[in-house]
Coordinates of C-alpha atoms in Angstrom, one line a residue:
X314 CA 11.9 40.6 -5.2
X315 CA 9.0 38.3 -6.2
X316 CA 5.6 39.0 -4.8
X317 CA 4.0 36.2 -2.7
X318 CA 0.3 35.3 -2.9
X319 CA -0.5 33.5 0.3
X320 CA -3.8 35.3 0.8
X321 CA -5.3 34.5 -2.6
X322 CA -7.9 31.9 -3.3
X323 CA -7.4 29.1 -5.7
X324 CA -9.3 30.8 -8.5
X325 CA -6.4 33.2 -8.9
X326 CA -3.9 30.4 -9.5
X327 CA -6.3 28.4 -11.8
X328 CA -6.7 31.5 -13.9
X329 CA -3.0 32.1 -14.0
X330 CA -2.3 28.6 -15.2
X331 CA -5.3 28.4 -17.5
X332 CA -6.6 25.3 -15.8
X333 CA -10.3 24.6 -16.5
X334 CA -12.0 22.9 -13.5
X335 CA -15.7 23.9 -13.8
X336 CA -17.0 22.7 -17.2
X337 CA -15.9 19.1 -16.8
X338 CA -17.2 18.7 -13.2
X339 CA -20.8 19.9 -13.4
X340 CA -24.2 18.2 -14.1
X341 CA -24.6 14.4 -14.6
X342 CA -20.9 13.8 -15.0
X343 CA -20.1 15.1 -11.5
X344 CA -23.0 13.0 -10.0
X345 CA -21.7 9.8 -11.7
X346 CA -18.1 10.5 -10.5
X347 CA -19.4 11.1 -6.9
X348 CA -21.5 8.0 -6.9
X349 CA -18.7 5.8 -8.1
X350 CA -16.3 7.5 -5.8
X351 CA -18.6 7.0 -2.8
X352 CA -19.1 3.3 -3.5
X353 CA -15.3 2.7 -3.9
X354 CA -14.5 4.6 -0.8
X355 CA -17.0 2.6 1.3
X356 CA -15.5 -0.6 -0.1
X357 CA -12.0 0.6 0.8
X358 CA -13.0 1.4 4.4
X359 CA -14.9 -1.9 5.0
X360 CA -12.4 -4.3 3.2
X361 CA -9.2 -2.8 4.6
X362 CA -10.8 -2.7 8.1
X363 CA -11.4 -6.4 7.7
X364 CA -7.8 -7.0 6.7
X365 CA -6.5 -5.2 9.8
X366 CA -9.0 -6.9 12.1
X367 CA -8.0 -10.3 10.6
X368 CA -4.3 -9.7 11.4
X369 CA -5.1 -8.6 14.9
X370 CA -7.5 -11.5 15.6
X371 CA -5.7 -14.5 14.0
X372 CA -2.6 -15.5 15.8
X373 CA -1.3 -17.2 12.7
X374 CA -0.7 -13.6 11.3
X375 CA 1.3 -12.4 14.3
X376 CA 4.5 -12.1 12.3
X377 CA 6.4 -9.0 10.9
X378 CA 5.2 -9.7 7.3
X379 CA 1.5 -9.6 8.3
X380 CA 2.0 -6.6 10.6
X381 CA 3.4 -4.7 7.6
X382 CA 0.6 -6.0 5.4
X383 CA -1.9 -4.7 7.9
X384 CA -0.1 -1.3 7.8
X385 CA -0.4 -1.3 4.0
X386 CA -4.1 -1.9 4.5
X387 CA -4.1 1.1 6.9
X388 CA -2.4 3.2 4.2
X389 CA -5.2 2.2 1.8
X390 CA -7.8 3.1 4.5
X391 CA -6.1 6.5 4.8
X392 CA -6.2 6.8 1.0
X393 CA -10.0 6.4 1.2
X394 CA -10.1 9.3 3.6
X395 CA -8.0 11.4 1.2
X396 CA -10.4 10.5 -1.7
X397 CA -13.5 11.4 0.4
X398 CA -11.9 14.8 1.2
X399 CA -11.0 15.2 -2.5
X400 CA -14.5 14.5 -3.6
X401 CA -16.0 17.3 -1.5
X402 CA -13.3 19.7 -2.5
X403 CA -13.0 19.3 -6.2
X404 CA -14.7 20.5 -9.4
X405 CA -16.3 23.9 -9.1
X406 CA -15.4 24.0 -5.4
X407 CA -11.7 23.9 -6.2
X408 CA -11.6 27.5 -7.2
X409 CA -13.2 28.6 -3.9
X410 CA -10.6 26.9 -1.7
X411 CA -8.0 28.7 0.3
X412 CA -4.4 27.9 -0.3
X413 CA -4.1 26.0 3.0
X414 CA -7.2 23.9 2.3
X415 CA -5.9 23.0 -1.2
X416 CA -2.5 22.1 0.3
X417 CA -4.4 19.8 2.8
X418 CA -6.3 18.2 -0.1
X419 CA -3.2 17.3 -2.0
X420 CA -1.1 16.6 1.1
X421 CA -3.5 13.8 2.1
X422 CA -3.1 12.2 -1.4
X423 CA 0.7 12.5 -1.3
X424 CA 0.8 11.1 2.2
X425 CA -1.2 8.0 1.3
X426 CA 0.9 7.3 -1.8
X427 CA 4.2 7.7 0.2
X428 CA 2.9 5.5 3.0
X429 CA 2.0 2.7 0.6
X430 CA 5.3 3.1 -1.3
X431 CA 7.5 3.1 1.8
X432 CA 5.6 0.2 3.3
X433 CA 6.1 -1.9 0.2
X434 CA 9.8 -1.0 0.3
X435 CA 10.0 -2.1 4.0
X436 CA 8.2 -5.4 3.1
X437 CA 10.8 -5.9 0.4
X438 CA 13.5 -5.6 3.0
X439 CA 11.6 -8.0 5.3
X440 CA 11.2 -10.5 2.6
X441 CA 14.8 -10.3 1.7
X442 CA 15.9 -10.9 5.3
X443 CA 13.6 -13.9 5.5
X444 CA 14.3 -15.5 2.2
X445 CA 18.1 -15.2 2.6
X446 CA 17.8 -16.9 6.0
X447 CA 15.6 -19.7 4.5
X448 CA 12.6 -18.8 6.6
X449 CA 9.1 -17.8 6.0
X450 CA 9.2 -15.0 8.6
X451 CA 12.0 -12.7 9.7
X452 CA 13.2 -12.4 13.2
X453 CA 12.2 -8.8 13.6
X454 CA 10.9 -8.1 17.1
X455 CA 7.6 -6.4 17.7
X456 CA 9.4 -3.3 18.9
X457 CA 11.4 -3.1 15.7
X458 CA 8.2 -3.6 13.6
X459 CA 6.4 -0.9 15.6
X460 CA 9.4 1.4 15.0
X461 CA 9.3 0.7 11.3
X462 CA 5.6 1.4 11.1
X463 CA 6.0 4.7 13.0
X464 CA 8.9 5.6 10.7
X465 CA 6.8 4.8 7.6
X466 CA 4.1 7.3 8.6
X467 CA 6.6 9.9 9.7
X468 CA 8.2 9.8 6.3
X469 CA 4.8 9.8 4.6
X470 CA 3.6 12.8 6.5
X471 CA 6.8 14.7 5.9
X472 CA 6.7 14.1 2.1
X473 CA 3.0 15.1 2.0
X474 CA 3.9 18.4 3.8
X475 CA 7.0 19.3 1.7
X476 CA 5.1 21.7 -0.6
X477 CA 3.4 23.3 2.4
X478 CA 6.8 23.8 4.0
X479 CA 8.0 25.9 1.2
X480 CA 8.6 24.0 -2.1
X481 CA 5.7 25.7 -3.9
X482 CA 5.2 28.5 -6.4
X483 CA 3.3 31.0 -4.2
X484 CA 6.2 33.5 -4.6
X485 CA 7.0 32.6 -8.2
X486 CA 3.8 32.3 -10.4
X487 CA 5.8 31.6 -13.5
X488 CA 7.0 28.3 -12.0
X489 CA 3.5 27.0 -11.2
X490 CA 2.3 23.7 -12.8
X491 CA -0.9 23.1 -14.7
X492 CA -2.3 20.1 -12.8
X493 CA -1.3 21.5 -9.4
X494 CA -1.6 25.3 -9.7
X495 CA 0.4 26.1 -6.5
X496 CA 3.0 23.3 -6.8
X497 CA 6.3 24.2 -8.4
X498 CA 7.1 22.3 -11.6
X499 CA 10.5 21.5 -10.2
X500 CA 8.8 19.8 -7.2
X501 CA 6.6 17.7 -9.5
X502 CA 9.6 16.5 -11.4
X503 CA 11.4 15.6 -8.2
X504 CA 8.3 13.8 -6.8
X505 CA 7.5 11.8 -9.9
X506 CA 11.1 10.8 -10.7
X507 CA 11.7 9.8 -7.1
X508 CA 8.6 7.5 -7.0
X509 CA 9.3 6.0 -10.4
X510 CA 12.9 5.2 -9.4
X511 CA 11.7 3.5 -6.2
X512 CA 9.2 1.6 -8.3
X513 CA 12.0 0.3 -10.6
X514 CA 14.2 -0.6 -7.7
X515 CA 11.5 -2.6 -5.9
X516 CA 10.6 -4.4 -9.1
X517 CA 14.2 -5.4 -9.6
X518 CA 14.6 -6.5 -6.0
X519 CA 11.4 -8.6 -6.0
X520 CA 12.3 -10.3 -9.3
X521 CA 15.8 -11.1 -7.9
X522 CA 14.3 -12.5 -4.6
X523 CA 11.7 -14.5 -6.6
X524 CA 14.3 -16.1 -8.8
X525 CA 16.4 -16.9 -5.7
X526 CA 13.4 -18.6 -4.0
X527 CA 12.6 -20.7 -7.1
X528 CA 16.2 -21.8 -7.4
X529 CA 16.5 -22.7 -3.7
X530 CA 13.2 -24.5 -3.7
X531 CA 14.2 -26.7 -6.6
X532 CA 17.5 -27.5 -4.9
X533 CA 15.9 -28.4 -1.6
X534 CA 13.2 -30.4 -3.2
X535 CA 15.8 -32.9 -4.5
X536 CA 17.3 -33.3 -1.0
X537 CA 14.5 -33.1 1.4
X538 CA 11.1 -34.9 1.8
X539 CA 7.9 -33.2 2.8
X540 CA 4.7 -31.9 1.4
X541 CA 4.6 -29.9 -1.8
X542 CA 2.8 -27.1 0.0
X543 CA 5.5 -26.9 2.6
X544 CA 8.2 -26.3 0.0
X545 CA 6.0 -23.8 -2.0
X546 CA 5.0 -21.6 0.9
X547 CA 7.8 -19.0 0.4
X548 CA 6.9 -18.9 -3.3
X549 CA 3.3 -18.3 -2.5
X550 CA 4.1 -15.4 -0.2
X551 CA 6.3 -13.9 -2.8
X552 CA 3.6 -14.2 -5.4
X553 CA 1.3 -12.3 -3.0
X554 CA 3.8 -9.5 -2.5
X555 CA 4.7 -9.3 -6.2
X556 CA 1.0 -9.1 -7.1
X557 CA 0.5 -6.2 -4.7
X558 CA 3.6 -4.4 -6.1
X559 CA 2.5 -5.0 -9.6
X560 CA -1.0 -3.6 -9.0
X561 CA 0.6 -0.6 -7.2
X562 CA 2.9 0.1 -10.1
X563 CA 0.2 -0.3 -12.8
X564 CA -2.3 1.9 -10.9
X565 CA 0.2 4.7 -10.0
X566 CA 2.7 4.9 -12.8
X567 CA 0.4 6.6 -15.4
X568 CA -0.5 9.4 -12.9
X569 CA 3.2 9.9 -12.0
X570 CA 4.1 10.1 -15.7
X571 CA 1.5 12.7 -16.2
X572 CA 2.9 14.7 -13.3
X573 CA 6.3 14.4 -14.8
X574 CA 5.2 15.7 -18.1
X575 CA 3.5 18.6 -16.4
X576 CA 6.6 19.3 -14.4
X577 CA 8.5 19.4 -17.7
X578 CA 6.0 21.9 -18.9
X579 CA 4.7 19.8 -21.8
X580 CA 1.9 22.0 -23.2
X581 CA 1.0 19.7 -26.0
X582 CA 0.6 16.4 -24.1
X583 CA -3.1 16.8 -23.3
X584 CA -2.6 16.0 -19.7
X585 CA -5.8 17.8 -18.6
X586 CA -7.8 15.3 -20.6
X587 CA -6.5 12.2 -18.8
X588 CA -5.7 13.4 -15.3
X589 CA -9.1 12.4 -13.7
X590 CA -9.0 8.9 -15.3
X591 CA -5.5 8.3 -13.8
X592 CA -6.7 9.6 -10.5
X593 CA -9.5 7.0 -10.6
X594 CA -7.0 4.4 -11.5
X595 CA -5.0 5.3 -8.4
X596 CA -8.1 5.0 -6.4
X597 CA -8.7 1.5 -7.8
X598 CA -5.4 0.4 -6.3
X599 CA -6.8 0.8 -2.8
X600 CA -9.8 -1.2 -3.9
X601 CA -7.7 -4.0 -5.4
X602 CA -5.3 -4.6 -2.5
X603 CA -7.8 -6.3 0.0
X604 CA -9.1 -8.4 -2.9
X605 CA -5.5 -9.6 -3.5
X606 CA -5.0 -10.4 0.2
X607 CA -8.1 -12.6 0.3
X608 CA -7.6 -14.2 -3.0
X609 CA -3.9 -15.1 -2.5
X610 CA -4.1 -16.1 1.1
X611 CA -6.7 -18.8 2.0
X612 CA -6.2 -18.2 5.7
X613 CA -6.8 -14.5 5.4
X614 CA -10.0 -15.1 3.4
X615 CA -11.3 -17.7 5.9
X616 CA -10.6 -15.3 8.8
X617 CA -12.4 -12.5 7.1
X618 CA -15.3 -14.7 6.2
X619 CA -15.6 -15.9 9.8
X620 CA -15.7 -12.3 11.0
X621 CA -18.4 -11.4 8.4
X622 CA -20.5 -14.4 9.3
X623 CA -20.0 -13.9 13.0
X624 CA -19.1 -17.5 13.6
X625 CA -16.1 -17.0 15.8
X626 CA -17.8 -18.8 18.7
X627 CA -17.6 -22.2 16.9
X628 CA -15.8 -24.8 19.0
X629 CA -13.9 -26.2 16.2
X630 CA -12.3 -22.8 15.6
X631 CA -11.4 -22.6 19.3
X632 CA -9.7 -25.9 19.0
X633 CA -7.8 -24.7 15.9
X634 CA -6.7 -21.5 17.6
X635 CA -5.5 -23.5 20.6
X636 CA -2.9 -25.2 18.5
X637 CA -1.4 -21.9 17.3
X638 CA 1.0 -21.4 20.3
X639 CA 2.6 -24.7 19.6
X640 CA 2.9 -23.8 16.0
X641 CA 4.6 -20.5 16.8
X642 CA 6.9 -22.3 19.3
X643 CA 8.0 -24.7 16.6
X644 CA 8.6 -21.9 14.1
X645 CA 10.6 -19.8 16.5
X646 CA 12.8 -22.7 17.6
X647 CA 13.5 -24.0 14.1
X648 CA 17.1 -23.4 13.2
X649 CA 17.4 -25.7 10.2
X650 CA 17.7 -24.5 6.7
X651 CA 14.3 -25.9 5.7
X652 CA 11.2 -23.9 4.8
X653 CA 8.4 -24.1 7.4
X654 CA 4.8 -24.3 6.3
X655 CA 1.4 -24.5 7.8
X656 CA 0.3 -25.3 11.4
X657 CA -0.9 -28.8 10.5
X658 CA 2.6 -29.9 9.6
X659 CA 4.2 -28.1 12.5
X660 CA 1.4 -29.3 14.9
X661 CA 2.2 -32.9 13.8
X662 CA 5.9 -32.4 14.6
X663 CA 5.1 -30.9 18.0
X664 CA 2.6 -33.6 18.6
X665 CA 5.2 -36.2 18.2
X666 CA 7.3 -34.5 20.9
X667 CA 4.3 -34.4 23.2
X668 CA 3.6 -38.1 22.7
X669 CA 7.2 -38.9 23.4
X670 CA 7.0 -36.9 26.7
X671 CA 3.9 -38.8 27.7
X672 CA 5.5 -42.1 26.9
X673 CA 8.5 -41.2 29.1
X674 CA 6.2 -40.2 31.9

């Protein structure tokens, strides 16, 4: 029967796997890493908080797509918490950690990755439902969106806790990995392959949806009249989502490949030399996402800018927000096969109905 080592500190497992953690994380190098990490984490907290606040404040964003986008920002905010915890529990400190504290450190990172990944998958389903019905936004109710968001975090927490629940090498030292000294190599293979497969599936799905949107937009443009921006809105939304997905895949794939190589026990791959760079690349993803939101969505950027400048009391903004309910009403009652765009166009349509009513009165 194998002996279990639940009461050992991490130095025992690092020594068993010949993992060097001290030499590369001391002196000026550690200070530089901590300074950059602190700056990026502060940016993650502030920018993603602005994205969430913008979705809550602006009624134009009160649709399933933007609720899920806000949840993706929440996942990035959580990733910032995970990185802060990692910064204060890494380097020379790693070997002094208890097993449970080390599980918590890695579990936070795994949870943030899973939350972002599952959220992107749910957004893909939401986009598929909307596009196939020729609408900008799906008909998901707030209750269903809330259930989806709760489910996303339940799955993320469970996946982050899987090693703690038993899939580890505490009772089988020979199966321990090099990058994660108390994770079983079989778990690393499972974890990395699962995520890479989901990456591939989502990329294929989004490419298929994007091609469908382009084809339908070209067909509709020859049969309908309307503004160019009105017909291009679904394409713009898809470009935003695909940019987010592309950044996620680019930032996380190298780290997952390294984990896969470690799980396969590749002793000549030099994974110890690149692991921290790929971890910083993963951190960069949470920095990039709010930039993508604001760059790709003018309404999002203007809302965030108004909150930063504290100009929400301006009367012109109050007048614009007062037109939002009529915009939402027009969108919700639209049953035609045409794409619906911004509030100005819809406000004009609703305005005509109002004028007609006034004329009849």
